[in-house]
mmCIF file of C-alpha atoms in Angstrom:
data_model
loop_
_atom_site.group_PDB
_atom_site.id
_atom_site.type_symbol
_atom_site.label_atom_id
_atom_site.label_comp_id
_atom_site.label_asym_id
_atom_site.label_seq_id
_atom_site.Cartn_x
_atom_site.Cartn_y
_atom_site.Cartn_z
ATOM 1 C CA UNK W 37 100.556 118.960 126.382
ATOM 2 C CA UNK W 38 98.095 121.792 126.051
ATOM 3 C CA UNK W 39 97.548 123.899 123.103
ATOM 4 C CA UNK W 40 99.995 126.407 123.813
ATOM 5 C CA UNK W 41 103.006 124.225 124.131
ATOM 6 C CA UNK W 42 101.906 122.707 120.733
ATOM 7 C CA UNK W 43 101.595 125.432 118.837
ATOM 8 C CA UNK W 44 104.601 127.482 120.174
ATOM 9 C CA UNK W 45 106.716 123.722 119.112
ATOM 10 C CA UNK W 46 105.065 124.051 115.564
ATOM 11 C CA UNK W 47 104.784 127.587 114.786
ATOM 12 C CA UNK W 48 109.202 128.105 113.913
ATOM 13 C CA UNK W 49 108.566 125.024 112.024
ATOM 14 C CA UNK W 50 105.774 126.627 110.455
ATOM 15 C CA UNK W 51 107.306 129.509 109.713
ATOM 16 C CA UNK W 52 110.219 128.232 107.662
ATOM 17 C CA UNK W 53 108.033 125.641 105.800
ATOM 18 C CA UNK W 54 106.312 128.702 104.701
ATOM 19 C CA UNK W 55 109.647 130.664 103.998
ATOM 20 C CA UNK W 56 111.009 127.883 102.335
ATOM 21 C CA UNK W 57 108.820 125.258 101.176
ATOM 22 C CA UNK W 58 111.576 122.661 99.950
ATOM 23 C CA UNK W 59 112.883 122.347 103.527
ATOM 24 C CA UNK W 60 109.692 120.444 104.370
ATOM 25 C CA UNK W 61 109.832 117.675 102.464
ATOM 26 C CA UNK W 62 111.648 115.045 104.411
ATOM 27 C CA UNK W 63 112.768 111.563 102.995
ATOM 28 C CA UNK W 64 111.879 109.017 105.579
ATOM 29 C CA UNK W 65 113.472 105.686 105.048
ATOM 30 C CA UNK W 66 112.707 102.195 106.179
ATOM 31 C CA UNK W 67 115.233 98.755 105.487
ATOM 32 C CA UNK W 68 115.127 95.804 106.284
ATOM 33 C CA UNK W 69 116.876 92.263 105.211
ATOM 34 C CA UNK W 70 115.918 88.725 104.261
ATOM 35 C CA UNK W 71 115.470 86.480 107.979
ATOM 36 C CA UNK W 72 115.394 82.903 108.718
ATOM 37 C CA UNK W 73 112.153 80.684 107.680
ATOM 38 C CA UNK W 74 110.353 83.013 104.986
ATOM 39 C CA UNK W 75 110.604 85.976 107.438
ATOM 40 C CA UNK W 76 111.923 89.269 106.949
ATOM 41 C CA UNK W 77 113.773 91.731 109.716
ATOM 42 C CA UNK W 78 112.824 95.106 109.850
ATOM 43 C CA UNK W 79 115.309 97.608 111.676
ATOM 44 C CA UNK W 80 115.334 101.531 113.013
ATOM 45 C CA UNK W 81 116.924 103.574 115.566
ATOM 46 C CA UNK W 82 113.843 102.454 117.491
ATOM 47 C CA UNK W 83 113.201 98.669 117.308
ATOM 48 C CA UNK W 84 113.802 95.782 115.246
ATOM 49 C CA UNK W 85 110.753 93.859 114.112
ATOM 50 C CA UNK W 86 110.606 90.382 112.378
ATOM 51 C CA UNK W 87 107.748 90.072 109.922
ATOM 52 C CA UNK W 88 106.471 86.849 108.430
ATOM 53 C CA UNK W 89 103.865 85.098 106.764
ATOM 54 C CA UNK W 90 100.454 85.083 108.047
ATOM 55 C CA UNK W 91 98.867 82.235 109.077
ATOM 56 C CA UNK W 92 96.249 82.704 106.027
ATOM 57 C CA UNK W 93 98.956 81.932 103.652
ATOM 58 C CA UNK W 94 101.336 79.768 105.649
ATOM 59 C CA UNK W 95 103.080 81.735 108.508
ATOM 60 C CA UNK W 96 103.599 80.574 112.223
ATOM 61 C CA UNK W 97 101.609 83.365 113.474
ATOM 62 C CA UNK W 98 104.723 84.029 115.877
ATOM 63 C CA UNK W 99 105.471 87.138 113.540
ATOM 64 C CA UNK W 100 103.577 90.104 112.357
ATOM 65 C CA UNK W 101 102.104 89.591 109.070
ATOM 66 C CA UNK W 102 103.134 93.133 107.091
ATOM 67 C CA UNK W 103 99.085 93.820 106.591
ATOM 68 C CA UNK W 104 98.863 94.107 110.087
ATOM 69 C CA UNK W 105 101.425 96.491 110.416
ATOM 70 C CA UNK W 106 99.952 98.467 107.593
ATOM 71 C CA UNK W 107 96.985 98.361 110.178
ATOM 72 C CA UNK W 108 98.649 99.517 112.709
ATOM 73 C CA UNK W 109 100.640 102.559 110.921
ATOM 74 C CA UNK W 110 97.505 104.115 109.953
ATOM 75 C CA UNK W 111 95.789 103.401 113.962
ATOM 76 C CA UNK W 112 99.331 104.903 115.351
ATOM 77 C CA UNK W 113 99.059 107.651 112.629
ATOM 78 C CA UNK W 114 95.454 108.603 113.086
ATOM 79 C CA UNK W 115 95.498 108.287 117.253
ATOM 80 C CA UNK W 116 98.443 110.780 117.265
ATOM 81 C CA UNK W 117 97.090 113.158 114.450
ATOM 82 C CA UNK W 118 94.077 112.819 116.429
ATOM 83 C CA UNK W 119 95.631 113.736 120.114
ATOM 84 C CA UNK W 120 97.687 116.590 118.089
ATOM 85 C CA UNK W 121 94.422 118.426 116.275
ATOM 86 C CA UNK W 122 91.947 117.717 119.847
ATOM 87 C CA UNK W 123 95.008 119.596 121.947
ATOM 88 C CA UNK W 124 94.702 122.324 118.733
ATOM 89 C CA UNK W 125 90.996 122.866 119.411
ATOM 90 C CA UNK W 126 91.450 122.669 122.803
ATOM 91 C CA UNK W 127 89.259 119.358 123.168
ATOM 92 C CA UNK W 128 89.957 116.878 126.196
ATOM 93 C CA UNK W 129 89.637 113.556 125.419
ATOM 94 C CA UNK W 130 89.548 111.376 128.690
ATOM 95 C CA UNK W 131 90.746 108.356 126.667
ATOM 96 C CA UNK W 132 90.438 107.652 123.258
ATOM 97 C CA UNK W 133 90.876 104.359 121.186
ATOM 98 C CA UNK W 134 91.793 103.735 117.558
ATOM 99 C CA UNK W 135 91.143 100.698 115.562
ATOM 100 C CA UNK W 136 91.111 99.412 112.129
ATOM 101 C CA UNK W 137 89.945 96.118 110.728
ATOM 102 C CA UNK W 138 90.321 95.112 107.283
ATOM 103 C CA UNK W 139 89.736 92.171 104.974
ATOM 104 C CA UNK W 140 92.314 90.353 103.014
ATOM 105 C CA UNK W 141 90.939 87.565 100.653
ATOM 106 C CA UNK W 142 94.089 85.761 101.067
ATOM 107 C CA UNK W 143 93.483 83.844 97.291
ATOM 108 C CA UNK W 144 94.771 86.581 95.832
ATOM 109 C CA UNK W 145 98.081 86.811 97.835
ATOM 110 C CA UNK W 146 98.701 83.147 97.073
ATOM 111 C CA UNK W 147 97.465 83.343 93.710
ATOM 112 C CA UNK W 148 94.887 80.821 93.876
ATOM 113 C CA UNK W 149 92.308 82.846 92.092
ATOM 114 C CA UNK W 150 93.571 85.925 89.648
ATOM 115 C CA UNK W 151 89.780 87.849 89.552
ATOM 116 C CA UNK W 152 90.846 88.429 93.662
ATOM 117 C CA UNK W 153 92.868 91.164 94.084
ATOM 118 C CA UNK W 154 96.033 91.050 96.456
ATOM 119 C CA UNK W 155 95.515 93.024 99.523
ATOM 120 C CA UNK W 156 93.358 95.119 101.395
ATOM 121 C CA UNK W 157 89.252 95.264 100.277
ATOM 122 C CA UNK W 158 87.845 97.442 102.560
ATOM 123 C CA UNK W 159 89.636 99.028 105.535
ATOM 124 C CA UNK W 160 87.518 100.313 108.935
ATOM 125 C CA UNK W 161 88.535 102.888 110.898
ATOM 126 C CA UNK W 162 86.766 103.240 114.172
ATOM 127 C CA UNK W 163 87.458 105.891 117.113
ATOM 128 C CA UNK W 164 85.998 105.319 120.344
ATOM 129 C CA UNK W 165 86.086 108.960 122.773
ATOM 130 C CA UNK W 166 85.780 109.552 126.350
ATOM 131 C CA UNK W 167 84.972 113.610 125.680
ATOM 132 C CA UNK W 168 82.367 116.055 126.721
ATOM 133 C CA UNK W 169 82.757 118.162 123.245
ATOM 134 C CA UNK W 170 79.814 118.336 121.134
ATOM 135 C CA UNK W 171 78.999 115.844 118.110
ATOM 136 C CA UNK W 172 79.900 118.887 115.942
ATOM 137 C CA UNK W 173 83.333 119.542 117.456
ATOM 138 C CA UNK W 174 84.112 115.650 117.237
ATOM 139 C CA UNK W 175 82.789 115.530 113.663
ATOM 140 C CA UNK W 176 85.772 117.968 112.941
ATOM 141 C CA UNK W 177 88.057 116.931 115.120
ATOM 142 C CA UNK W 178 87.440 113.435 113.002
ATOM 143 C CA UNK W 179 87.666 115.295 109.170
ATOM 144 C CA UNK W 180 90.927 117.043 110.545
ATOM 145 C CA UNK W 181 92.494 113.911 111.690
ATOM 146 C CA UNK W 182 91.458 112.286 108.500
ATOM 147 C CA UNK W 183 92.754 115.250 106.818
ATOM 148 C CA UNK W 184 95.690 115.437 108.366
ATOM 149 C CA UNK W 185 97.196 111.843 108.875
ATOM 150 C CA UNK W 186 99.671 110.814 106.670
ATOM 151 C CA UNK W 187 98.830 106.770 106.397
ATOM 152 C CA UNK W 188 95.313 107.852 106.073
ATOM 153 C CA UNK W 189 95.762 110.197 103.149
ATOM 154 C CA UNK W 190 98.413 108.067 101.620
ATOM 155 C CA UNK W 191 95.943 104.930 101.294
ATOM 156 C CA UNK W 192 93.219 107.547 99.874
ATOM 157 C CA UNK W 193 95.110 109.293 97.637
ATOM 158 C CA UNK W 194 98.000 106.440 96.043
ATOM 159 C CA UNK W 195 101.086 108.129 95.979
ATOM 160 C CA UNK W 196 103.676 107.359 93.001
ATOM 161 C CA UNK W 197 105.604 103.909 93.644
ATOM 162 C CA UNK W 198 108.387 103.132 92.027
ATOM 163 C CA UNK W 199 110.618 100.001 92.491
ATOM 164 C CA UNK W 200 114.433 99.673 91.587
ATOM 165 C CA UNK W 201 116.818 96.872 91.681
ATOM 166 C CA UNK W 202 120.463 96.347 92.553
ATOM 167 C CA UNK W 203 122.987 93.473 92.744
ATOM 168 C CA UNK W 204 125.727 93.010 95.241
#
């Protein structure tokens, strides 16, 4: 897609976010239900997925541990933010990779230790680019996509989490 096509796609949508802000918040929704052998199965219109335990705190390793996938939402999240804001500026990436590593001290998920936290303690993010633009145009095509991807600003800046409970 080149910047043209993107921004004639975005611009109505544009527009009538800025004509009427409330139409552009969207409630996304994810479900899932209890599996066999301390798993849990996600579903969407796209995919099902079955999550489990990692092997750190007793899973088979045959399912995707939920950090992972937390992993992988903000890789997917910043690659396509990323594609999105270099076809904006009119960049051309040959290839580009995304990665993220991050370290769990898995004591705290299992509660062996209560001074270690549960989850994430430092996150990497780490974008390797087959491009001819300049190190200035890739330093802002890196603070847009920062800017601009949802997982990333959503682990940056906690959002309000609140937890309810119903009986069948």
């Amino acid at each position: 897609m080149d910047a043209q096509t993107l921004r004639s796609i975005q611009a109505p949508l544009k527009a009538k976010y800025r004509e009427d802000p409330e139409s552009a918040l969207i409630t996304l929704h994810a479900e899932g239900k209890l599996g066999p052998d301390v798993t849990f199965v996600l579903n969407s219109d796209h995919t099902s997925i079955i999550s489990g335990l990692h092997p750190a705190s007793g899973g088979t390793g045959k399912e995707i541990c939920s950090a992972e996938m937390l992993l992988w939402s903000l890789v997917s999240c910043a690659g396509v933010t990323m594609n999105a804001i270099s076809t904006s500026m009119g960049l051309t990436l040959r290839d580009a990779k995304v990665s993220a590593d991050g370290d769990v001290d898995f004591r705290g998920t299992l509660g062996v230790s209560k001074e270690v936290p549960v989850g994430f303690k430092e996150i990497r993010l780490h974008f390797t680019l087959d491009t001819d633009a300049t190190l200035e145009e890739i330093a802002t095509l890196i603070k847009l996509t920062e800017r601009y991807c949802v997982v990333f600003q959503t682990l940056t800046a906690k959002p309000e989490l609140t937890v309810t409970v119903s009986s069948t």
